[in-house]
Coordinates of C-alpha atoms and ligand atoms in Angstrom, one line a residue:
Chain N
X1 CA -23.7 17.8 33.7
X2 CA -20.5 16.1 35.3
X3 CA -16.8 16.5 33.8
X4 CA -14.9 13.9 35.8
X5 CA -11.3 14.7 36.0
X6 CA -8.3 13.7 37.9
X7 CA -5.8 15.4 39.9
X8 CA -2.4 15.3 40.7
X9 CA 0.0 16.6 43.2
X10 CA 3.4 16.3 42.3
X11 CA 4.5 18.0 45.6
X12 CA 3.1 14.6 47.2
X13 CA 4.1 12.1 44.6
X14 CA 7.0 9.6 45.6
X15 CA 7.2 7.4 42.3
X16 CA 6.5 4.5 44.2
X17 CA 4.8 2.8 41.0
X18 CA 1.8 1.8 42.7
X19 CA -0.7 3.5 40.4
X20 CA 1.4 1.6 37.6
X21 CA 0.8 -1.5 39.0
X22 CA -2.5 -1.0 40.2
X23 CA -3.6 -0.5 36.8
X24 CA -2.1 -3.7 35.8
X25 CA -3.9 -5.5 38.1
X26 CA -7.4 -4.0 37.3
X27 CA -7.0 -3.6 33.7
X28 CA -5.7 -6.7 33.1
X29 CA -3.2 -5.4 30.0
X30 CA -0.6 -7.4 28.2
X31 CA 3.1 -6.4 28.2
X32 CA 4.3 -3.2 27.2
X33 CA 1.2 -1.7 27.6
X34 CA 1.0 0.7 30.5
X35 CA -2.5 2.7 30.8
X36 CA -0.5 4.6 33.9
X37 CA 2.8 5.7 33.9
X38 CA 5.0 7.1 35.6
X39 CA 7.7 9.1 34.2
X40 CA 10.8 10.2 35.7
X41 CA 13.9 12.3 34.7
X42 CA 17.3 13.6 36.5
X43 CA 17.4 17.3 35.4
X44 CA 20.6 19.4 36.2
X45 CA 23.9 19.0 38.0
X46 CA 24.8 19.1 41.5
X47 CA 24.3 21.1 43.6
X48 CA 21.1 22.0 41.9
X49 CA 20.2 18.3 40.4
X50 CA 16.7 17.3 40.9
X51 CA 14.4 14.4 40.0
X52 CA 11.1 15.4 38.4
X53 CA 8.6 13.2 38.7
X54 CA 5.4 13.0 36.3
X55 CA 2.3 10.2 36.3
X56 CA 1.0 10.6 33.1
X57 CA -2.2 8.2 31.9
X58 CA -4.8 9.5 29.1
X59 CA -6.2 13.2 29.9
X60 CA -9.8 12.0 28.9
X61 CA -9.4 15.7 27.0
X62 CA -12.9 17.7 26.6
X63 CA -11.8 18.4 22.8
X64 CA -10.2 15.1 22.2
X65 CA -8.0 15.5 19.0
X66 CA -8.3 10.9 18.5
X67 CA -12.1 11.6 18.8
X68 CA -11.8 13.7 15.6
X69 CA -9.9 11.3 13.5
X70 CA -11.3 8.1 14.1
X71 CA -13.1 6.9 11.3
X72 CA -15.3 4.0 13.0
X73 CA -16.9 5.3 15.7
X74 CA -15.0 3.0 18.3
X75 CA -13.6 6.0 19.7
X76 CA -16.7 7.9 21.7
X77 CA -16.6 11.1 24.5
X78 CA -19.4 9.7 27.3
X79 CA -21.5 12.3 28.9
X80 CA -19.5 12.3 32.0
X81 CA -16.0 13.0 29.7
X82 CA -14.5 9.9 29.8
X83 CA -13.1 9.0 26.5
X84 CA -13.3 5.3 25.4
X85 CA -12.5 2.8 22.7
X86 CA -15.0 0.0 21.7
X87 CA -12.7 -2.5 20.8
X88 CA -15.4 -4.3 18.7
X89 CA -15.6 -1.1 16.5
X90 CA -11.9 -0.3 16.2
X91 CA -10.3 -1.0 12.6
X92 CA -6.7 -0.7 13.9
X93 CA -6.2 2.2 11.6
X94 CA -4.2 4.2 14.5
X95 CA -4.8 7.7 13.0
X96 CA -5.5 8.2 16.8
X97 CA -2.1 7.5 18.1
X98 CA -0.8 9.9 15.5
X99 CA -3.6 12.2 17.1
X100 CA -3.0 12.0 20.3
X101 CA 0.0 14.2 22.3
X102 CA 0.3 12.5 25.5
X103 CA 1.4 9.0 24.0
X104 CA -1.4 7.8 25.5
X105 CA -2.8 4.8 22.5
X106 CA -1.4 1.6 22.8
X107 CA -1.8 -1.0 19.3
X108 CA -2.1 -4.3 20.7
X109 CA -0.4 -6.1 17.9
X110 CA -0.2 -9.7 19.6
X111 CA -1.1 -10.7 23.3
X112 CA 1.5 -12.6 24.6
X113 CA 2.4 -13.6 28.4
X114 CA 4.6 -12.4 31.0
X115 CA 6.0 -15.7 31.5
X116 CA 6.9 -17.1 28.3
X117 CA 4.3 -19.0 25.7
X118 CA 1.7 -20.5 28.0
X119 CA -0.4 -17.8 29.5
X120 CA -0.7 -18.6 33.3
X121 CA -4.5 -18.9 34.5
X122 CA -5.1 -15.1 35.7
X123 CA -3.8 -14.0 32.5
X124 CA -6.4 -15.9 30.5
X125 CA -9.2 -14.8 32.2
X126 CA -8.0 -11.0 32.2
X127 CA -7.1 -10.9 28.4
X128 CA -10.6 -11.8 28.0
X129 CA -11.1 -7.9 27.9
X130 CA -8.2 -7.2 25.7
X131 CA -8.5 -7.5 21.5
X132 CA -5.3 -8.0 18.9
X133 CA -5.1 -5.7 16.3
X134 CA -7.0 -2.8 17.9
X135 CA -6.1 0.2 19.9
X136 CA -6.1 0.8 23.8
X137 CA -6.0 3.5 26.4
X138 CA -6.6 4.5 30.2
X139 CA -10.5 4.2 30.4
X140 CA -10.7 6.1 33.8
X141 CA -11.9 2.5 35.1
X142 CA -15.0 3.1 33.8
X143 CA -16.7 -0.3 34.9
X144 CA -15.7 0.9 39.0
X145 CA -16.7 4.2 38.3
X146 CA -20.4 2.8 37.3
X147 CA -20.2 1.3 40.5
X148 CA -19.6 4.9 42.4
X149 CA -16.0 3.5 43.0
X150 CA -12.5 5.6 42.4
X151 CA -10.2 4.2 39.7
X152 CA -7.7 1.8 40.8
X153 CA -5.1 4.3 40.8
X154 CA -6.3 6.4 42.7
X155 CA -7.7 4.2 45.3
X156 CA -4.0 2.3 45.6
X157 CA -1.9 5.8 45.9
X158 CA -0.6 5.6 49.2
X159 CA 0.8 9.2 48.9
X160 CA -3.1 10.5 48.1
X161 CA -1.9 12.5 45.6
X162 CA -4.0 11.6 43.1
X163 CA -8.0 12.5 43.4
X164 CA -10.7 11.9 41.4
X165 CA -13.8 13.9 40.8
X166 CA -16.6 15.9 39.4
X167 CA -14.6 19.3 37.8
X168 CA -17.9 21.3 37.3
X169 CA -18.8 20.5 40.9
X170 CA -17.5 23.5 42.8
X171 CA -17.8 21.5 45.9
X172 CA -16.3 18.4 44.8
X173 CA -12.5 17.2 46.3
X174 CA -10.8 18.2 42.8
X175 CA -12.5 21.6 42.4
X176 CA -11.5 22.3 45.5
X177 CA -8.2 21.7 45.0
X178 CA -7.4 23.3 41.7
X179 CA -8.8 26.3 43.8
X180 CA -6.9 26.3 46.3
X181 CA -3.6 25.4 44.3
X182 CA -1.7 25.9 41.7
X183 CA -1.6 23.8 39.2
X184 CA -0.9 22.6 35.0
X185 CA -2.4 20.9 32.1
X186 CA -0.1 19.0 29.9
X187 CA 0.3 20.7 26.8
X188 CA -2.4 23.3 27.3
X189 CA -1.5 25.2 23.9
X190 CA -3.0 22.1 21.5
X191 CA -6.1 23.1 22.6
X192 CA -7.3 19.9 24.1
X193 CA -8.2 20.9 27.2
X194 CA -7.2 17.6 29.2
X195 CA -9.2 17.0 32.4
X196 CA -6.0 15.7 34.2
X197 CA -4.8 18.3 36.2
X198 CA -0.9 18.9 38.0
X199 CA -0.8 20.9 41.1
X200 CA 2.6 21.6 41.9
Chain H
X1 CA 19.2 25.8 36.4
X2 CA 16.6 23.3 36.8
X3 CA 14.2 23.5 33.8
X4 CA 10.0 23.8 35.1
X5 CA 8.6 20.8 34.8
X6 CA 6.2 22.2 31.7
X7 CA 9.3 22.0 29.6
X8 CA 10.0 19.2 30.6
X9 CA 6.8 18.0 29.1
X10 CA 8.5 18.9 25.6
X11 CA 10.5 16.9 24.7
X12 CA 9.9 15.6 21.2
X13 CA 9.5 11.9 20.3
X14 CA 8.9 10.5 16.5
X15 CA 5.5 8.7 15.5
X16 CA 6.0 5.4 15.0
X17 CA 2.3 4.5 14.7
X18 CA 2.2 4.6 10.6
X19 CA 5.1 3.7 8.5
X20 CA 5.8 2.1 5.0
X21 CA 2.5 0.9 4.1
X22 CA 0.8 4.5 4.6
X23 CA 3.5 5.7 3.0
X24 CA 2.6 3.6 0.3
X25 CA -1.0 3.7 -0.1
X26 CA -0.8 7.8 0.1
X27 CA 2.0 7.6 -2.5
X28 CA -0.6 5.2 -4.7
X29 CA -3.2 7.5 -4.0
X30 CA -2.0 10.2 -6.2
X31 CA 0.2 8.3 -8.5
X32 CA -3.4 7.4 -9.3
X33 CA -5.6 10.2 -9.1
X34 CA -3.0 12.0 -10.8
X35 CA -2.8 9.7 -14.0
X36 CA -6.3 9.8 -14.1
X37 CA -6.7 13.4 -14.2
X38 CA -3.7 13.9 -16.7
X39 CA -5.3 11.0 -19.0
X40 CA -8.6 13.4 -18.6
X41 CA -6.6 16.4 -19.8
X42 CA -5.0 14.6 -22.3
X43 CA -8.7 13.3 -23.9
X44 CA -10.2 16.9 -23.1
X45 CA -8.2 19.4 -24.1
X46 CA -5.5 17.3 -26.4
X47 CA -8.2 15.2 -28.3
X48 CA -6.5 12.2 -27.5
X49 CA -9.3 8.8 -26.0
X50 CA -6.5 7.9 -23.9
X51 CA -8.9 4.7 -21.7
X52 CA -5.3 3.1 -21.1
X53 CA -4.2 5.8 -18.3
X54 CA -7.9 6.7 -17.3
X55 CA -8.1 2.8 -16.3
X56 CA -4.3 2.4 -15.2
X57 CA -4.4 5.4 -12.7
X58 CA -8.4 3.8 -11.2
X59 CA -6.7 0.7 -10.8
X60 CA -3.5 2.4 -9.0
X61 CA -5.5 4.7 -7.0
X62 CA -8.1 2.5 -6.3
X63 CA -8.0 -0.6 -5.9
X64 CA -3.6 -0.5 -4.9
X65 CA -4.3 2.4 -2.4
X66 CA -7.1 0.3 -0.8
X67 CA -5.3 -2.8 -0.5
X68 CA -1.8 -1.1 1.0
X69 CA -4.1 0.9 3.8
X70 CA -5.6 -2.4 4.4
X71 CA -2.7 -4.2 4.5
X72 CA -1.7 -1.9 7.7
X73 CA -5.4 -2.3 9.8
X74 CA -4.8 -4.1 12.6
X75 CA -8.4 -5.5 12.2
X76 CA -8.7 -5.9 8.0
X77 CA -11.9 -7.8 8.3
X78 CA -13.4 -4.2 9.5
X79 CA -12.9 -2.5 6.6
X80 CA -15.8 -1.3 5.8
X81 CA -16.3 0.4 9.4
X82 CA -13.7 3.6 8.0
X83 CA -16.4 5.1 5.9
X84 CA -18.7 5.4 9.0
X85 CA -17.6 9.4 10.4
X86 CA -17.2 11.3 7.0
X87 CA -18.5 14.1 9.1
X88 CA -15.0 14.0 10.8
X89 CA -12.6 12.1 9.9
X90 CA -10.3 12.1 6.9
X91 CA -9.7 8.7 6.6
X92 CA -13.7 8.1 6.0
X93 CA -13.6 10.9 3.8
X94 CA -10.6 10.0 1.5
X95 CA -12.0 6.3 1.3
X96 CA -15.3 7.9 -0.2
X97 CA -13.2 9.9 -2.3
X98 CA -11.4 7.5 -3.5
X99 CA -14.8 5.1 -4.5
X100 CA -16.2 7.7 -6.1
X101 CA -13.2 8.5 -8.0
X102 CA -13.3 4.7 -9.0
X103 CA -16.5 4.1 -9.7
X104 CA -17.6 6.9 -11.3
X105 CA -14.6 6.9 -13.6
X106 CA -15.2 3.0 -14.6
X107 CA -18.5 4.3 -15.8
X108 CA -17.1 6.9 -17.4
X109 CA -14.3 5.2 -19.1
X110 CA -15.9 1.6 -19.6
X111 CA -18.2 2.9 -23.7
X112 CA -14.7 3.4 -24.1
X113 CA -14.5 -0.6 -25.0
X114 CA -18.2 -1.4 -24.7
X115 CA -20.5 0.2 -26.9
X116 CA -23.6 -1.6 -25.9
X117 CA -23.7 0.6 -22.8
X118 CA -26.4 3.4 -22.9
X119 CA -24.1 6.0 -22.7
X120 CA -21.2 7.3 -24.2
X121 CA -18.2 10.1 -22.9
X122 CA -19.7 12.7 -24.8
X123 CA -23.4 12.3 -23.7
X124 CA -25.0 14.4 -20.8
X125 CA -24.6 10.9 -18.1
X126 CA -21.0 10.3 -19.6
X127 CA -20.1 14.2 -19.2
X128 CA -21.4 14.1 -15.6
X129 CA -20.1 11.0 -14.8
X130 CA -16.5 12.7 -15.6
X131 CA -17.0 15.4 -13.3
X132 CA -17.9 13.4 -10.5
X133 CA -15.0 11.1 -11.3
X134 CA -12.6 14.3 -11.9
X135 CA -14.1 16.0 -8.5
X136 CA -13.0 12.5 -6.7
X137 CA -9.4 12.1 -8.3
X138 CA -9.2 16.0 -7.2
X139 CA -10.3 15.2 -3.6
X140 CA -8.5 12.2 -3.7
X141 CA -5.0 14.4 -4.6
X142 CA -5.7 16.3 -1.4
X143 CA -6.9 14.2 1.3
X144 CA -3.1 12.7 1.0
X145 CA -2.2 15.7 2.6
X146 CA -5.2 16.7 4.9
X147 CA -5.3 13.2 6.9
X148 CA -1.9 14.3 8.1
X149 CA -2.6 18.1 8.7
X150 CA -5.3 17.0 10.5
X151 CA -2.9 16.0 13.5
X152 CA -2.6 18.6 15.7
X153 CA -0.3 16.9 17.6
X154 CA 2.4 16.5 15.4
X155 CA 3.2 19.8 14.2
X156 CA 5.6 19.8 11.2
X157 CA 2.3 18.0 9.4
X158 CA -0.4 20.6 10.8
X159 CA -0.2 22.6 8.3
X160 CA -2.5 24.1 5.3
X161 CA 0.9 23.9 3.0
X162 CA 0.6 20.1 3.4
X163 CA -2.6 19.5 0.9
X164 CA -1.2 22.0 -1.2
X165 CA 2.2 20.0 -1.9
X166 CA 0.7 16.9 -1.9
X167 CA -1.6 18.0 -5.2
X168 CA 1.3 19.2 -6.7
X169 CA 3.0 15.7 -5.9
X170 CA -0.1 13.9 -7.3
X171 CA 0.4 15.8 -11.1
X172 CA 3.8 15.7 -11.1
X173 CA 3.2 11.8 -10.7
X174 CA 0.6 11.8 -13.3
X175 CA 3.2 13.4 -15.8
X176 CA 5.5 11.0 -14.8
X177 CA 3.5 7.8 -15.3
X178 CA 2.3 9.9 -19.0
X179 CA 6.7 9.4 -19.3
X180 CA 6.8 6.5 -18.4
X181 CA 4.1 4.8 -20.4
X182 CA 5.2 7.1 -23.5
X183 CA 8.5 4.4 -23.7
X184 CA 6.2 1.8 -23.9
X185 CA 3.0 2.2 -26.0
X186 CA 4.5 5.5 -27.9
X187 CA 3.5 9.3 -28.2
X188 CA 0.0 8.4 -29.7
X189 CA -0.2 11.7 -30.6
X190 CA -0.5 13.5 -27.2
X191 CA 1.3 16.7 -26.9
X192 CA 4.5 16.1 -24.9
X193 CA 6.2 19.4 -25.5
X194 CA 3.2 20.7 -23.3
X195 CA 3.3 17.8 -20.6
X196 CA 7.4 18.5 -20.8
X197 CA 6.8 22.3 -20.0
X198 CA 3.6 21.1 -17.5
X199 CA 6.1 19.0 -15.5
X200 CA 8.8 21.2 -15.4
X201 CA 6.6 24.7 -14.1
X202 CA 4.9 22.3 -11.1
X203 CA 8.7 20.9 -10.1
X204 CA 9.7 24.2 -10.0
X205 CA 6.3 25.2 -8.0
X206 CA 6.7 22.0 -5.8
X207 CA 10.4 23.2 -4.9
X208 CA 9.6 26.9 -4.0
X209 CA 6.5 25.2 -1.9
X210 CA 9.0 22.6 -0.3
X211 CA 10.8 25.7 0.8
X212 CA 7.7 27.7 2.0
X213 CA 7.0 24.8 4.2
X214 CA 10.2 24.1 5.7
X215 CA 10.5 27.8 6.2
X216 CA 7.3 27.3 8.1
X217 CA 7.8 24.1 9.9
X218 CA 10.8 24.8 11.1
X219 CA 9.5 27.8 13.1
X220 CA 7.0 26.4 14.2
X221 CA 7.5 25.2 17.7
X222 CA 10.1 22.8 19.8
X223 CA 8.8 19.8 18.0
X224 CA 8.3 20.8 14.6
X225 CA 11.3 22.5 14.5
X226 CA 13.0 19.2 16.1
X227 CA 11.2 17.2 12.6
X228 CA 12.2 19.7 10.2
X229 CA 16.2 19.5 11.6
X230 CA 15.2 15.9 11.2
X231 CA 14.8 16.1 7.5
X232 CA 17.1 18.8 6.8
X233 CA 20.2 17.7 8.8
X234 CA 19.5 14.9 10.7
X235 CA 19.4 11.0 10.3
X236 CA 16.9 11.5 7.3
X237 CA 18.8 14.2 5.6
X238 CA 19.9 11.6 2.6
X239 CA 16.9 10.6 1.5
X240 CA 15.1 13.4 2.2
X241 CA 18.5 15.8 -0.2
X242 CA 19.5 12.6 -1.8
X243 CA 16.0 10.9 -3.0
X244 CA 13.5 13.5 -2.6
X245 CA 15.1 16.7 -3.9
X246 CA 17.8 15.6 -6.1
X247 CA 16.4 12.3 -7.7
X248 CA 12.6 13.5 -7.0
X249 CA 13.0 16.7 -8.4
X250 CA 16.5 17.9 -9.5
X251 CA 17.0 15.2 -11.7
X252 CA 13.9 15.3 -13.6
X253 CA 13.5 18.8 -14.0
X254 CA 17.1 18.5 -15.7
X255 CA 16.3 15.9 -17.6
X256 CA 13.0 16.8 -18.8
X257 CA 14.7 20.4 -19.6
X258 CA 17.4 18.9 -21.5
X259 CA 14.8 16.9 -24.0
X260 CA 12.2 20.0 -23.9
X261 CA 15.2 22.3 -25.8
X262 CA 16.2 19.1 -27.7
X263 CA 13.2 18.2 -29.1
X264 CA 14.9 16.7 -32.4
X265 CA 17.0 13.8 -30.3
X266 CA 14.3 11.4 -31.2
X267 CA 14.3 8.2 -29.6
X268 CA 16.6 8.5 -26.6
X269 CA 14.4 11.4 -25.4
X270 CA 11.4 8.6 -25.0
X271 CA 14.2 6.7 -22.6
X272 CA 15.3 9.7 -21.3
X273 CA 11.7 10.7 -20.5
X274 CA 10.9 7.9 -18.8
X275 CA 14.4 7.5 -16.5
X276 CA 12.8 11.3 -15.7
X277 CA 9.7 9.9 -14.8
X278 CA 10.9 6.8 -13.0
X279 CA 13.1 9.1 -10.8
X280 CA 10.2 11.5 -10.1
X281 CA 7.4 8.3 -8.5
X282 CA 11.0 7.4 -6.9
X283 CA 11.0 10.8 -5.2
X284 CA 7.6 11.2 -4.5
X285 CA 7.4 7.7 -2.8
X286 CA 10.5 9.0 -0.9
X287 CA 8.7 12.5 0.1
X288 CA 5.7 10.3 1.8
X289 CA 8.2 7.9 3.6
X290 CA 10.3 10.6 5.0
X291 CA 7.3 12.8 6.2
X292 CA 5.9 10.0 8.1
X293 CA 9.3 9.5 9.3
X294 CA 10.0 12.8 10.9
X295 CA 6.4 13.3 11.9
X296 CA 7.8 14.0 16.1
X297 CA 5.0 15.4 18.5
X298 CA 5.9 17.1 21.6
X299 CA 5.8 14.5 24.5
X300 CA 5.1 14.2 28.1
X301 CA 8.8 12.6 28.9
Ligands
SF4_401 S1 -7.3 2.8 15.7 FE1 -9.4 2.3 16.3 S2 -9.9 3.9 17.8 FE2 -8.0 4.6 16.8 S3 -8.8 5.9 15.1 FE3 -8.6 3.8 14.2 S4 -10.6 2.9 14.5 FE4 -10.6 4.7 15.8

């Protein structure tokens, strides 16, 4: 069986936004909803200021805690991990935002336009995939990954820090890598066991 | 010195996902299956038919604590999809709850006004339609506080205390709505020096158990410790002193004192009585809203 996971190194990571936007472009989503982040945050004073940088996106977690609450069904774990919302099933209820640590759920309350009332032609066609009054998240690009393809983000990073992969493959890229590293789950003590890894 | 970048992943931010209407519908949800329970206690172990309240606390914890957790689906036309994971979820599970609390304590409470019906409250169906009915209000009283504790990722609502105050919440508001309703149709011969002493041992129990939890919560971690200095000192600190402690539970347990050792004042302790139990829904409405309000999980920013 196949865990598919991402991974991230920070060391490589120059906040260039390209995942951000990438996703976007793929995904289609309506403003102020961002599958992919990135987050960023001066820490300290000079001499020893720094800026930390941290993509986030959803952790597709093994024991997802919105799996457990949702009382429709729409959220489901496929085989391969990836966590996913059938936006035909969801209710809107959002006991999964309140579930979920990493911010991850987005409620589409309306879909409006980037550029004012009239939604421009790309826009109608790729809020097609997109529902009011339902919840969201990252989907690992499921629909290129049926396809054998890497999600967008990690195809458009031009750092290559971010890889995509099988984790229970012990040969696979990402294995590798979380061998060879060291590296970080986000909030490891909740228990979810994320499948988006930080090496640092 | 530079903090590592897994504290950095702590920093707290509130829940902004639910807000007054679940507030609402779990305050209606006991107000409810509180009354109904109290009106059972009242008939069962007072003597007293009291349908009034049985039907009054169906029709608030029914049918109002449906319609306000409606009112706050993003897709309402979906409804019925909640009851669908039972297995796991606590929303499916206090919805079923909740129906069976209705429906089984219609049947229940409906020979009550027609008599045709095959069965009445005392006969074998009409005794185990009550327990079903009863088991439901119960159930009702504490999903309230398990679809919260259920979050693991906000952490000042993870807890096992949660249920536990939230059943204490739901008979306090069933005494209160018994007050309240006392100023208006009259004692009807219910015992109220027992519902006086009733109220006034669970506000005490409520208030030790408000301090068990915050004792609890606010050890509990960055961000649970961050949403219980939120309630206890921070923006929400007025309503959460102000409207749940002292007008919640302060005021009425003075109050309800006060007419429990003057039991000969007559009439102004019916109005006194029900200021008490006004004050107390006030509170517990209050205790719902802030919750939600402080409910902060640790965050990735
Ligand atoms: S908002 Fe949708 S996906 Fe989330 S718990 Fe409710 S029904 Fe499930």
């Amino acid at each position: 069986m196949s865990r598919l996971g991402m991974v991230i190194d920070l060391k490589t990571c120059i906040a260039c936004y390209a995942c951000v936007v990438s996703c976007k472009v793929e995904n289609g989503t309506p403003p102020t909803v961002f599958w992919a982040k990135v987050l960023e945050r001066e820490e300290g004073k000079y001499p020893t200021a720094r800026r930390i940088i941290l993509p986030v996106l959803c952790n597709h977690c093994q024991d997802p805690p919105c799996l457990r609450v949702c009382p429709s069904g729409a959220t489901t774990k496929r085989e391969d991990g990836i966590v996913l919302v059938d936006a035909k099933k969801c209710v809107g209820c959002k006991a999964c935002m309140t579930a979920c640590p990493y911010d991850s759920r987005y409620f589409i309350k309306e879909i409006r336009g980037y550029f004012g009332e009239d939604l421009v032609p790309c826009e109608r066609v790729s809020y097609q995939k997109h529902q009011e009054g339902v919840v969201e998240k990252c989907t690992f690009c499921v629909e290129r990954v049926k396809k054998g393809l890497e999600p967008a983000c990690v195809q458009v990073c031009p750092a290559s820090c971010r890889h995509f992969g099988d984790l229970d493959d012990p040969n696979s890229e990402v294995s590798r890598l979380l061998k060879a590293r060291l590296s970080f789950q986000l909030l490891p003590e909740i228990g979810t066991k994320p499948s988006v890894y930080y090496l640092t | 010195m530079a903090r590592p970048l897994e504290e950095f992943a702590l920093t707290a931010k509130r829940q902004k996902a639910w807000g007054w209407p679940i507030a609402v519908a779990l305050f209606l949800a006991a107000v409810g299956s509180g009354l109904f329970l109290i009106s059972l206690l009242v008939e069962r172990v007072m003597g007293v038919p009291f349908d009034f309240g049985l039907i009054l606390g169906i029709g608030v914890g029914g049918i109002a604590t449906s319609a306000a957790f409606v009112f706050d689906l993003g897709r309402k036309g979906r409804f019925w999809r909640v009851l669908l994971r039972p297995g796991k979820s606590w929303i499916s599970r206090g919805i079923i709850l909740i129906s069976m609390f209705v429906i089984f304590g219609l049947l229940y409470a409906v020979p009550g006004w027609w008599s045709w019906l095959p069965w009445t409250k005392e006969t074998g169906l009409g005794q185990a339609l009550m327990v079903i009915a009863a088991l439901g209000a119960f159930g009702t009283m504490f999903y309230s506080g398990f679809v919260l504790s259920y979050s693991l990722a906000i952490s000042i609502w993870n807890t096992n205390l949660l249920p536990i105050l939230c059943v204490a919440y739901a008979f306090l508001a069933g005494i209160a709505m018994m007050f309240i309703m006392n100023s208006a149709l009259g004692e009807g011969g219910i015992n109220f020096s027992l519902l006086k002493v009733m109220e006034m041992s669970l506000i005490i129990f409520t208030m030790v158990l408000f301090f068990a939890y915050l004792m609890t919560t606010g050890y509990a971690g960055t961000a649970s410790r961050e949403a219980t200095m939120l309630l206890v000192k921070g923006r929400l600190a007025w309503v959460f002193w102000g409207g749940v402690i002292a007008i919640g539970l302060l005021l009425p347990l003075l109050i309800t004192g006060y007419t429990y050792i003057n039991s000969d004042i007559g009439a102004p302790s019916v109005a006194l009585l029900a200021t008490a139990g006004v004050l107390e829904l006030s509170g517990g409405l209050l205790f719902r809203y802030s919750l939600l309000r402080a409910g902060v999980f640790a965050r990735v920013a």
